[in-house]
mmCIF file of C-alpha atoms in Angstrom:
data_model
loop_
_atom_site.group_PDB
_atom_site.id
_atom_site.type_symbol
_atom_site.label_atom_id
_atom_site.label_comp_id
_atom_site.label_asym_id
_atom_site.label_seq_id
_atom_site.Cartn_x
_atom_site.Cartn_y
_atom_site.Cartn_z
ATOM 1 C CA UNK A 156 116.584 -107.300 210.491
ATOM 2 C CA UNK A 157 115.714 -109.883 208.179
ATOM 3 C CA UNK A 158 113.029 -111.605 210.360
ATOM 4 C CA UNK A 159 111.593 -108.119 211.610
ATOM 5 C CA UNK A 160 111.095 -107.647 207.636
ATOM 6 C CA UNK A 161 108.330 -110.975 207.171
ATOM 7 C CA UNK A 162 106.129 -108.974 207.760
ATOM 8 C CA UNK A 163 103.926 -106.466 205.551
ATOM 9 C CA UNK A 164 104.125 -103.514 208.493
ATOM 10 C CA UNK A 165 107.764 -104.248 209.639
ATOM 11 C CA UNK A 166 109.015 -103.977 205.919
ATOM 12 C CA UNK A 167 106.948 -100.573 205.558
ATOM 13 C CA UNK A 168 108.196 -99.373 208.822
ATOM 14 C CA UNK A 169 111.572 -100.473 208.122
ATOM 15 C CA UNK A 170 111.340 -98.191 204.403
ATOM 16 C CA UNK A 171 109.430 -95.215 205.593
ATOM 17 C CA UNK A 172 111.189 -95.008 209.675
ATOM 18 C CA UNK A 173 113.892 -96.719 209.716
ATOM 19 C CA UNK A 174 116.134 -96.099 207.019
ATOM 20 C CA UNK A 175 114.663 -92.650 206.871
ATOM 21 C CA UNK A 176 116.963 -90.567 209.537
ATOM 22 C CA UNK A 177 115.040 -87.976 211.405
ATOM 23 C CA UNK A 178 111.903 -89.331 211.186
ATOM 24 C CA UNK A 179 110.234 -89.199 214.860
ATOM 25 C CA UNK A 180 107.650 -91.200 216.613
ATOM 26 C CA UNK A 181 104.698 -90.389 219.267
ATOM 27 C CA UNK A 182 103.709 -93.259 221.761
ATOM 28 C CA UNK A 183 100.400 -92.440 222.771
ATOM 29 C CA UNK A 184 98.012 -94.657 225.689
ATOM 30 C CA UNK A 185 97.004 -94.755 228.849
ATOM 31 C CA UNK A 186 99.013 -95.619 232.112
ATOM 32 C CA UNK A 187 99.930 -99.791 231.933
ATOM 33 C CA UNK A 188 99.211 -99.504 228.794
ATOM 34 C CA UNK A 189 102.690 -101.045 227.492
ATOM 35 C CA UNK A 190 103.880 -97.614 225.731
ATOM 36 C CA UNK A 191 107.500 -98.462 227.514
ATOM 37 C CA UNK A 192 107.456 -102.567 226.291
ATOM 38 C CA UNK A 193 106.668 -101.024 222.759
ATOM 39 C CA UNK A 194 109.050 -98.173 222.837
ATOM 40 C CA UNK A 195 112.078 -100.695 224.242
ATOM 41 C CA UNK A 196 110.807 -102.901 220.619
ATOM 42 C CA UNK A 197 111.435 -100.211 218.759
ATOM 43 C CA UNK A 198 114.684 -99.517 220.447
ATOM 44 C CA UNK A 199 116.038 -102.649 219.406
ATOM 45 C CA UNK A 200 116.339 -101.713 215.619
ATOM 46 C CA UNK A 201 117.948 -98.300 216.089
ATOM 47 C CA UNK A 202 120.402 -98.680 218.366
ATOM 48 C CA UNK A 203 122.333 -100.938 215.794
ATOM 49 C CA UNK A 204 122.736 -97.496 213.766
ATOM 50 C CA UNK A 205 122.292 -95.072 215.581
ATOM 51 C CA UNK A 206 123.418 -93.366 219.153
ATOM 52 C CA UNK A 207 120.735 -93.643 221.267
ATOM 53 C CA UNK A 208 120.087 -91.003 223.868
ATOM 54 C CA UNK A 209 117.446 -91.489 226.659
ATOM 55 C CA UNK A 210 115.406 -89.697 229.208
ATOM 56 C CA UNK A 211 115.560 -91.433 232.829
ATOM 57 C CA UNK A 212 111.837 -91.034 233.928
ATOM 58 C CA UNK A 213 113.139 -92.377 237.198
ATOM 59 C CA UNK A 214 110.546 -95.290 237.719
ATOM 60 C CA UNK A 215 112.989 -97.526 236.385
ATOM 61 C CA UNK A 216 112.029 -97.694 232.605
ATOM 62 C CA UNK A 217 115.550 -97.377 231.685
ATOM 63 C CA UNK A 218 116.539 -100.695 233.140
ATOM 64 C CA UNK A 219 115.003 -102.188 229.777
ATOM 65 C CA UNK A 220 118.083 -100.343 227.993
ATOM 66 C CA UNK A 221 120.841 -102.455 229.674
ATOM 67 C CA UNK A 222 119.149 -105.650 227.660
ATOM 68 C CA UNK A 223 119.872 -104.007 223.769
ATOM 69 C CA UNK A 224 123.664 -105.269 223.716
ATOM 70 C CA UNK A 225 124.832 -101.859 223.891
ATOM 71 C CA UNK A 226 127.477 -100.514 227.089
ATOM 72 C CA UNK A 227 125.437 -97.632 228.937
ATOM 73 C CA UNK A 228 126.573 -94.133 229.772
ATOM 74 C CA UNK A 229 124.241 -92.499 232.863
ATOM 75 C CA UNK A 230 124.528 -88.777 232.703
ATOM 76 C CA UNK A 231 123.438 -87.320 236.639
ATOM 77 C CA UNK A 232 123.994 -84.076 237.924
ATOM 78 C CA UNK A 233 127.664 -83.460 239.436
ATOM 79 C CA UNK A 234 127.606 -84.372 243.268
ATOM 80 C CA UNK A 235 125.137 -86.564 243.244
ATOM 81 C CA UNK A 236 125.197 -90.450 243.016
ATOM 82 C CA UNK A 237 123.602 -93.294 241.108
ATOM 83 C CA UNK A 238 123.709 -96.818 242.081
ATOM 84 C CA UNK A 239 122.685 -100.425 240.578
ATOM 85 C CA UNK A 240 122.362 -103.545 242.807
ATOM 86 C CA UNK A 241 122.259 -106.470 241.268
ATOM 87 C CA UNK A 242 123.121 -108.202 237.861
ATOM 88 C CA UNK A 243 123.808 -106.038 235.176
ATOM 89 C CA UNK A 244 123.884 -107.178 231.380
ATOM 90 C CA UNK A 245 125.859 -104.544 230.463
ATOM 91 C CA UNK A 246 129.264 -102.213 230.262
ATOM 92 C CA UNK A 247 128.331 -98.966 232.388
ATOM 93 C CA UNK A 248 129.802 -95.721 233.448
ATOM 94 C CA UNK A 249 128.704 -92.791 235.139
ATOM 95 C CA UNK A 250 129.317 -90.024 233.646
ATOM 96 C CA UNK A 251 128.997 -86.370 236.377
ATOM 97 C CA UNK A 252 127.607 -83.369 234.722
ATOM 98 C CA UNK A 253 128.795 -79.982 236.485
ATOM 99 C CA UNK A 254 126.067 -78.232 234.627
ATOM 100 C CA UNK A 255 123.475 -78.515 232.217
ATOM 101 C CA UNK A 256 124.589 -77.015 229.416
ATOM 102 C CA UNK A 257 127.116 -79.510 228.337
ATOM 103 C CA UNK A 258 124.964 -82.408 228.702
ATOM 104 C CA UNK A 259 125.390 -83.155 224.934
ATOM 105 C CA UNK A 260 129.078 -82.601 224.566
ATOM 106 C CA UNK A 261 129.180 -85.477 226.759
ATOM 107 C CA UNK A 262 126.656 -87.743 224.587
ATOM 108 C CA UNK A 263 128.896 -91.415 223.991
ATOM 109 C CA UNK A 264 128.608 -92.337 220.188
ATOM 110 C CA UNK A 265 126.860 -95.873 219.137
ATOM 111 C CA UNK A 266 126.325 -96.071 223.265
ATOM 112 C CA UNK A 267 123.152 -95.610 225.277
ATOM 113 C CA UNK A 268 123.394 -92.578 226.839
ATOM 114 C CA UNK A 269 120.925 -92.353 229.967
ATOM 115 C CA UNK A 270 120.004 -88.528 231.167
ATOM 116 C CA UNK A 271 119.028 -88.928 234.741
ATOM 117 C CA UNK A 272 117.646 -85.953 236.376
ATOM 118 C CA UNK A 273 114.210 -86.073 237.224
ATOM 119 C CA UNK A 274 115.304 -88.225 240.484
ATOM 120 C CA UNK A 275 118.056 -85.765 241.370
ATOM 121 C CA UNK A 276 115.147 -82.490 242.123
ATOM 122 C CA UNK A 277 112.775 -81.447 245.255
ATOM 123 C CA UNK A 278 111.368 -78.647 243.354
ATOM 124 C CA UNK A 279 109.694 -79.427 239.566
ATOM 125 C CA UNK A 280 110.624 -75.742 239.090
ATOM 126 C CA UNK A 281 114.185 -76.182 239.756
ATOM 127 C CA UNK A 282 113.738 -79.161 237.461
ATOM 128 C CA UNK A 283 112.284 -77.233 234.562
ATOM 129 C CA UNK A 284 114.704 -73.945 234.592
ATOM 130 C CA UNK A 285 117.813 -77.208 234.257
ATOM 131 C CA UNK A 286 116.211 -78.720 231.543
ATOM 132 C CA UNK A 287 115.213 -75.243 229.795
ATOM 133 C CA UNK A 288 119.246 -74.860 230.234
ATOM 134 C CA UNK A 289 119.881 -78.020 228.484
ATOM 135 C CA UNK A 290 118.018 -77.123 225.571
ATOM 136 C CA UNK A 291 119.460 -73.628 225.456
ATOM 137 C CA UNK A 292 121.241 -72.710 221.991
ATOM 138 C CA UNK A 293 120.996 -77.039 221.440
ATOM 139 C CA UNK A 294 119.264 -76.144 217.894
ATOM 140 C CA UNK A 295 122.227 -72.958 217.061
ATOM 141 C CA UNK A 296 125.174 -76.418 218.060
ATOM 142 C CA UNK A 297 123.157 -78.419 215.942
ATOM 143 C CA UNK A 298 123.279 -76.197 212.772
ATOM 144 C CA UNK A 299 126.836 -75.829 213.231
ATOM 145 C CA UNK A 300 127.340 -79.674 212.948
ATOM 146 C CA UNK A 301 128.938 -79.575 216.806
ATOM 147 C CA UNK A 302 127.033 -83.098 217.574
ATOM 148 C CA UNK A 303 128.273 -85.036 214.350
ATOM 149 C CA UNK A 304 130.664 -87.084 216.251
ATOM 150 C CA UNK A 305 126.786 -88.771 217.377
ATOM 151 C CA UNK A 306 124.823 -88.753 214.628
ATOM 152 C CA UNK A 307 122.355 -90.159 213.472
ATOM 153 C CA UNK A 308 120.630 -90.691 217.004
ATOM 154 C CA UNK A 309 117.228 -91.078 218.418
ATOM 155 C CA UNK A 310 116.107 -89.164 221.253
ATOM 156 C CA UNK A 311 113.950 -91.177 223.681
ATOM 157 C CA UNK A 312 111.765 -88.868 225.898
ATOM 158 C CA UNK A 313 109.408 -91.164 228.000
ATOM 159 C CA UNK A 314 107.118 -88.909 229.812
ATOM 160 C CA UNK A 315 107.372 -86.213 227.234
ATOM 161 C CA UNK A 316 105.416 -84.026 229.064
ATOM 162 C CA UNK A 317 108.376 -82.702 231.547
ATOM 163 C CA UNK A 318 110.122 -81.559 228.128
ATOM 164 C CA UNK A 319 107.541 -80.916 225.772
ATOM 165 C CA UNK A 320 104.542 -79.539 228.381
ATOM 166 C CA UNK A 321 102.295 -77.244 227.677
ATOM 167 C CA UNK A 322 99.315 -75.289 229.504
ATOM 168 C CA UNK A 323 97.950 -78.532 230.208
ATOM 169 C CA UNK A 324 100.703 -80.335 232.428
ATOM 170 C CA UNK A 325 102.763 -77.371 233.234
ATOM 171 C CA UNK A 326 101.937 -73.096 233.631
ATOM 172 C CA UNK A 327 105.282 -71.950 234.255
ATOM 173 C CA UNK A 328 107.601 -69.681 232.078
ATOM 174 C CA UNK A 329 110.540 -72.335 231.874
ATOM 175 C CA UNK A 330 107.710 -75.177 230.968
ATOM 176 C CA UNK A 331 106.397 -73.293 228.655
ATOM 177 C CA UNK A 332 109.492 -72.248 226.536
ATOM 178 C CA UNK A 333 111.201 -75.128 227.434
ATOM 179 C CA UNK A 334 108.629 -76.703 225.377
ATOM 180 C CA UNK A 335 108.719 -74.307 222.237
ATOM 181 C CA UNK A 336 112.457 -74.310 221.883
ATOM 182 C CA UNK A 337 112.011 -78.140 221.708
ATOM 183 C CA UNK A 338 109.584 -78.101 219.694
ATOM 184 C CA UNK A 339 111.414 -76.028 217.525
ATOM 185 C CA UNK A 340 114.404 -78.288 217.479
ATOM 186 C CA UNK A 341 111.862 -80.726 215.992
ATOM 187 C CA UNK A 342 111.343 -78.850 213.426
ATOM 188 C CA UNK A 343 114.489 -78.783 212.073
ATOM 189 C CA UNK A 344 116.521 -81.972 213.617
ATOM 190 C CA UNK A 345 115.269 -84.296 210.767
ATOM 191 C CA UNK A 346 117.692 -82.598 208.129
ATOM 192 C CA UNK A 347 120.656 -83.839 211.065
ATOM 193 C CA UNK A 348 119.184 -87.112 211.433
ATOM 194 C CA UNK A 349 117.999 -87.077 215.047
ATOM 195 C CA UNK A 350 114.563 -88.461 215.887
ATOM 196 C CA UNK A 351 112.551 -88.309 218.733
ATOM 197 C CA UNK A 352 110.434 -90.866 219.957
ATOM 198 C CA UNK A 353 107.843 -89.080 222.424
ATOM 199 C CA UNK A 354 106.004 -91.195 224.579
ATOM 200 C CA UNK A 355 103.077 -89.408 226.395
ATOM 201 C CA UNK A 356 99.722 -90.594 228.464
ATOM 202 C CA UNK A 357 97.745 -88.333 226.492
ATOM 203 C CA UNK A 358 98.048 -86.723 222.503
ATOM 204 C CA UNK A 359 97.516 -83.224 224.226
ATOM 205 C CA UNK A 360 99.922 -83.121 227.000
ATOM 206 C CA UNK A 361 102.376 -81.820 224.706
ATOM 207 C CA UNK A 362 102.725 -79.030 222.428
ATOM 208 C CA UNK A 363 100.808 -78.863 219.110
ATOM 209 C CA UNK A 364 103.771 -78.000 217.121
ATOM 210 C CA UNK A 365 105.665 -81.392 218.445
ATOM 211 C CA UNK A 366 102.717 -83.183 217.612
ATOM 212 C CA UNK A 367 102.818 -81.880 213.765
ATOM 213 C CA UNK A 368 106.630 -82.869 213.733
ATOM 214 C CA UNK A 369 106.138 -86.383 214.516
ATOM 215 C CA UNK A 370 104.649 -88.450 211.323
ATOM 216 C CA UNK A 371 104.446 -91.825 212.708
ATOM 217 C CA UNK A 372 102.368 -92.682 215.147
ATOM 218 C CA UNK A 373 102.337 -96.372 217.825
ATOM 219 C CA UNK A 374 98.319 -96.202 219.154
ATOM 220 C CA UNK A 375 98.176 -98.383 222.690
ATOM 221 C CA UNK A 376 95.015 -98.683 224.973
ATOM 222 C CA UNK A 377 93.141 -95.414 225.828
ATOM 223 C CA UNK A 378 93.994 -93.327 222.980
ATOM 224 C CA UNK A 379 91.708 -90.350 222.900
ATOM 225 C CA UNK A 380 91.997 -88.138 219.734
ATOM 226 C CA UNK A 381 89.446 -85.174 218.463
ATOM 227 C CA UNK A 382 88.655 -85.814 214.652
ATOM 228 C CA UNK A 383 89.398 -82.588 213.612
ATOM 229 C CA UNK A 384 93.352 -83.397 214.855
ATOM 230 C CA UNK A 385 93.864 -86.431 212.990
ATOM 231 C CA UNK A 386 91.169 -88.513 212.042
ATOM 232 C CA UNK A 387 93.260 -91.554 211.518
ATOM 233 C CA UNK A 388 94.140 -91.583 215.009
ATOM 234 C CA UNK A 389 90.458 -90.405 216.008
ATOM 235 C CA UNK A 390 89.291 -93.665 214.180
ATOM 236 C CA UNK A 391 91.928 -95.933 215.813
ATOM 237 C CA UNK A 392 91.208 -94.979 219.442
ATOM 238 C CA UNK A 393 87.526 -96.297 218.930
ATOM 239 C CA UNK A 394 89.587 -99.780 218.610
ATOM 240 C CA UNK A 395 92.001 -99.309 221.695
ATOM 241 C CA UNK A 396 89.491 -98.590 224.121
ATOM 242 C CA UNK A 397 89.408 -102.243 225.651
ATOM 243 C CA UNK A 398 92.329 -103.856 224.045
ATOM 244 C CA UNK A 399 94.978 -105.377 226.361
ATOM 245 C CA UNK A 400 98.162 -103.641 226.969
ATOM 246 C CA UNK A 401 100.424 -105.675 224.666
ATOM 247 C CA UNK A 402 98.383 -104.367 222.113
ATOM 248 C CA UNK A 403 98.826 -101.368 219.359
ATOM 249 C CA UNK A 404 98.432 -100.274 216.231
ATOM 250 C CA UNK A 405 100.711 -98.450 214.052
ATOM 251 C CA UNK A 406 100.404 -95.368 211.293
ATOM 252 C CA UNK A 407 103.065 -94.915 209.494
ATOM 253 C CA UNK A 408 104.046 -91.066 207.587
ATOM 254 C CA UNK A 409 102.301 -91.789 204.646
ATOM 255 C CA UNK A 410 98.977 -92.385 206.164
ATOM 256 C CA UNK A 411 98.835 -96.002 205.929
ATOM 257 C CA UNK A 412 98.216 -97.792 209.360
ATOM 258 C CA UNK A 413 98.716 -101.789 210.202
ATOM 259 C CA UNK A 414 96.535 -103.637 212.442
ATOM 260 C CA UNK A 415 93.855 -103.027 209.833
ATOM 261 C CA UNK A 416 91.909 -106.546 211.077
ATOM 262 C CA UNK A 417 93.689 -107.158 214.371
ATOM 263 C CA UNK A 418 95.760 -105.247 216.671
ATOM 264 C CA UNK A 419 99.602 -106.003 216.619
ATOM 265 C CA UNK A 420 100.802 -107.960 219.732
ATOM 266 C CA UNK A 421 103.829 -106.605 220.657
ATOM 267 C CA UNK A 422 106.372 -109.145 222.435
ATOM 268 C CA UNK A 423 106.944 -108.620 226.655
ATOM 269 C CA UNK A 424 110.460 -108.030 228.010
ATOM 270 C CA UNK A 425 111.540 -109.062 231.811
ATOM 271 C CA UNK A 426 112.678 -105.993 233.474
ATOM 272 C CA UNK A 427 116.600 -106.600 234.984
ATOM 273 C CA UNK A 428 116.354 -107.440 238.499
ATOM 274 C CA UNK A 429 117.976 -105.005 239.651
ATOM 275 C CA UNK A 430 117.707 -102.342 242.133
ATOM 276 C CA UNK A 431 118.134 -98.617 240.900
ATOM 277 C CA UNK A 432 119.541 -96.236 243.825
ATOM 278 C CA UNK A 433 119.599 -92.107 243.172
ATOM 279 C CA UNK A 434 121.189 -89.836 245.886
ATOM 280 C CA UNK A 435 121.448 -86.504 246.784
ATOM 281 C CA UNK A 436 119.710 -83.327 245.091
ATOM 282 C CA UNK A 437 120.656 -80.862 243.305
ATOM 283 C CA UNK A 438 118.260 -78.018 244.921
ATOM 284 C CA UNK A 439 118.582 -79.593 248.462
ATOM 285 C CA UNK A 440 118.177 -76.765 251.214
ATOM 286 C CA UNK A 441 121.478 -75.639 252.504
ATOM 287 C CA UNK A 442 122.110 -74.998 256.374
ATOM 288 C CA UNK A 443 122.299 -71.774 256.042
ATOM 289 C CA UNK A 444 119.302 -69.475 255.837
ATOM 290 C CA UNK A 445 118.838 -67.667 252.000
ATOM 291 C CA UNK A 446 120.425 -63.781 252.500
ATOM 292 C CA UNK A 447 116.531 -62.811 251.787
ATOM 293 C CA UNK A 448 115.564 -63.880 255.262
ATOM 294 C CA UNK A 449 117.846 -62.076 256.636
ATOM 295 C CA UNK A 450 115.536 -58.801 255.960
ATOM 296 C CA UNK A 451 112.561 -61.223 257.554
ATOM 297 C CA UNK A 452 111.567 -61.600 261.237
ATOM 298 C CA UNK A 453 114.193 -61.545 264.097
ATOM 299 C CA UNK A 454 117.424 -60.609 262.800
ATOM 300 C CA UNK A 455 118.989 -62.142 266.708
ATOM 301 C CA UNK A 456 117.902 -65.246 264.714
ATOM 302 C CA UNK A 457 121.087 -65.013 262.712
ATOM 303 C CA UNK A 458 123.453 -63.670 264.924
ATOM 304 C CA UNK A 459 126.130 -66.419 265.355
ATOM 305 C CA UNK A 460 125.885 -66.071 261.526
ATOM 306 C CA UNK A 461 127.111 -62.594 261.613
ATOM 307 C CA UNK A 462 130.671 -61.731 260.589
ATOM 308 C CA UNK A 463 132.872 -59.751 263.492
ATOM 309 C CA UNK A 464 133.432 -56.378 261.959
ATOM 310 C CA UNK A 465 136.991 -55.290 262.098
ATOM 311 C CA UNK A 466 138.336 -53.350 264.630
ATOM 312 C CA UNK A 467 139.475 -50.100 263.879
ATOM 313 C CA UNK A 468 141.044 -46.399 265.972
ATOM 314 C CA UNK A 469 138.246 -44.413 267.530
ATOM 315 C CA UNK A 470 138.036 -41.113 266.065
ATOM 316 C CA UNK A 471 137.509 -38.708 268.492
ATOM 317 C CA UNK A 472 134.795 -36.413 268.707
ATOM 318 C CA UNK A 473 134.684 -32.975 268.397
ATOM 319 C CA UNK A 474 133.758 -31.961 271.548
ATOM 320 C CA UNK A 475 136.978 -34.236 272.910
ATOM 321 C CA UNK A 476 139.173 -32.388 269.657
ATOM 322 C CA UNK A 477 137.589 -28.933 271.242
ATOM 323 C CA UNK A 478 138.220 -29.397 274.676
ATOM 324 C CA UNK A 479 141.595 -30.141 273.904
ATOM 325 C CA UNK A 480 142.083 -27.314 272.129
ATOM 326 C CA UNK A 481 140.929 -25.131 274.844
ATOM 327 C CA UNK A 482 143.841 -26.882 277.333
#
């Protein structure tokens, strides 16, 4: 921490982000830009303190968390399977998850805790009503100091824009108050001291209210902000137009932003080699046909599905009860 502090920025940062708990981060740039080399920097001074809890984008990006000297916890849906081939630097378990809702009781303090569920979906809709679940009553738990065995923590949501979406990326009901009830959550997490660091292609792929809850900002190449939304960002993405992807600038909460003469050059770290495996789904289309076909086309379609009725005495009919009667 010492060495990260020569620097005018890094002691700043280290004042204003670091030591303040709760305070959250946006990662804005363009695709190979080097928003997941910058967020894995970052990563490196809070994991010492605090639990660190991460969002498996499933194009490997998490492999970088298996080099912060930290044993790994990967959270995947029950009945489905995750596998690593190859060397790994690191302690890790795998961790099932029968459902959704008790994703966080599950969170490993001081570990890296890896969500992975984006991998584990056919449908994005199935996807989003999980993740909606997840979230569910998460701010209520939080008040009631239910997640204090794990914090402080930071909340690492690469490709924001499956949690946080809004008209923009996704239309649906569960999108859409999936990302208000998060949003929400920002609102009131920094009293608990979780952050968030969202990292996003674009400033408006998620929703405006996240964007108001995060107060430091990490500018990479292809930045594109109105003026009216923030300026300082606005005058920053003139710079990161056509500046390589090692490249970024930084604004910190109270306004100032380093880089003022030349961008920062953020260091490069070697991916693991290491293969990442993810079976089975979660919404994968059972072998038998959904009851509402059933009312659909050719019910002789179904018939070996059918269930024998049970046998029972034939009651006789009244003409039978009559004519015996008559006898």
């Amino acid at each position: 921490m010492r060495k990260f502090c020569h620097e005018e920025w890094c002691l700043e940062f280290f004042k204003q982000v670091i030591q303040t708990k709760g305070t959250s981060i946006f990662f804005t740039g363009t695709p190979g830009s080097g928003k997941s080399q910058k967020d894995r920097y970052f990563l490196q001074y809070f994991a010492p303190f605090e639990t660190v809890i991460k969002w498996d984008t499933g194009k490997d990006d998490i492999q970088l968390c298996f080099t912060l000297g930290k044993p790994v916890q990967i959270l995947i849906p029950l009945g489905c399977k995750f596998e690593m081939r190859g060397e790994v630097p690191a302690e890790y378990v795998i961790t099932p998850v029968p459902i959704p809702e008790i994703t966080w009781r599950l969170i490993k303090p001081g570990w890296i805790n890896i969500i992975s569920m984006r991998n584990y979906y056919l449908d994005e809709k199935n996807l989003k009503s999980d993740v909606r679940a997840m979230f569910k009553n998460f701010l209520l738990r939080l008040r009631l100091d239910e997640f204090k065995n794990w914090l402080p923590a930071v909340f690492d949501a690469d490709e924001a824009h499956v949690i946080l979406g809004n008209l923009r990326i996704d239309a649906s009901a569960d999108g859409k108050q999936t990302g208000q009830d998060v949003a929400n959550i920002l609102k009131e997490c920094r009293s608990k001291g979780l952050r968030w660091l969202i990292i996003s292609q674009g400033y408006y792929d998620i929703q405006g209210t996240a964007r108001e809850n995060t107060p430091c900002y990490v500018v990479s190449r292809g930045t594109v902000v109105d003026r009216r939304d923030n300026p300082k960002l606005n005058y920053l993405s003139g710079f990161a137009r056509s500046c390589e992807s090692k490249h970024g600038w930084i604004v910190l909460p109270n306004g100032d932003h380093y880089g003022k003469t030349s961008p920062i050059p953020f260091p490069y770290f070697e991916p693991m080699k290491t293969r990442i495996i993810y079976r089975g789904f979660v919404d994968e289309e059972k072998d038998m046909a959904d009851d509402s076909e059933m009312l659909r086309g050719d019910p002789g379609v179904f018939a070996s599905q059918m269930f024998e009725p049970e046998h029972s005495p034939a009651i006789p009919s009244r003409y039978a009860v009559y004519d015996g009667v008559n006898q």
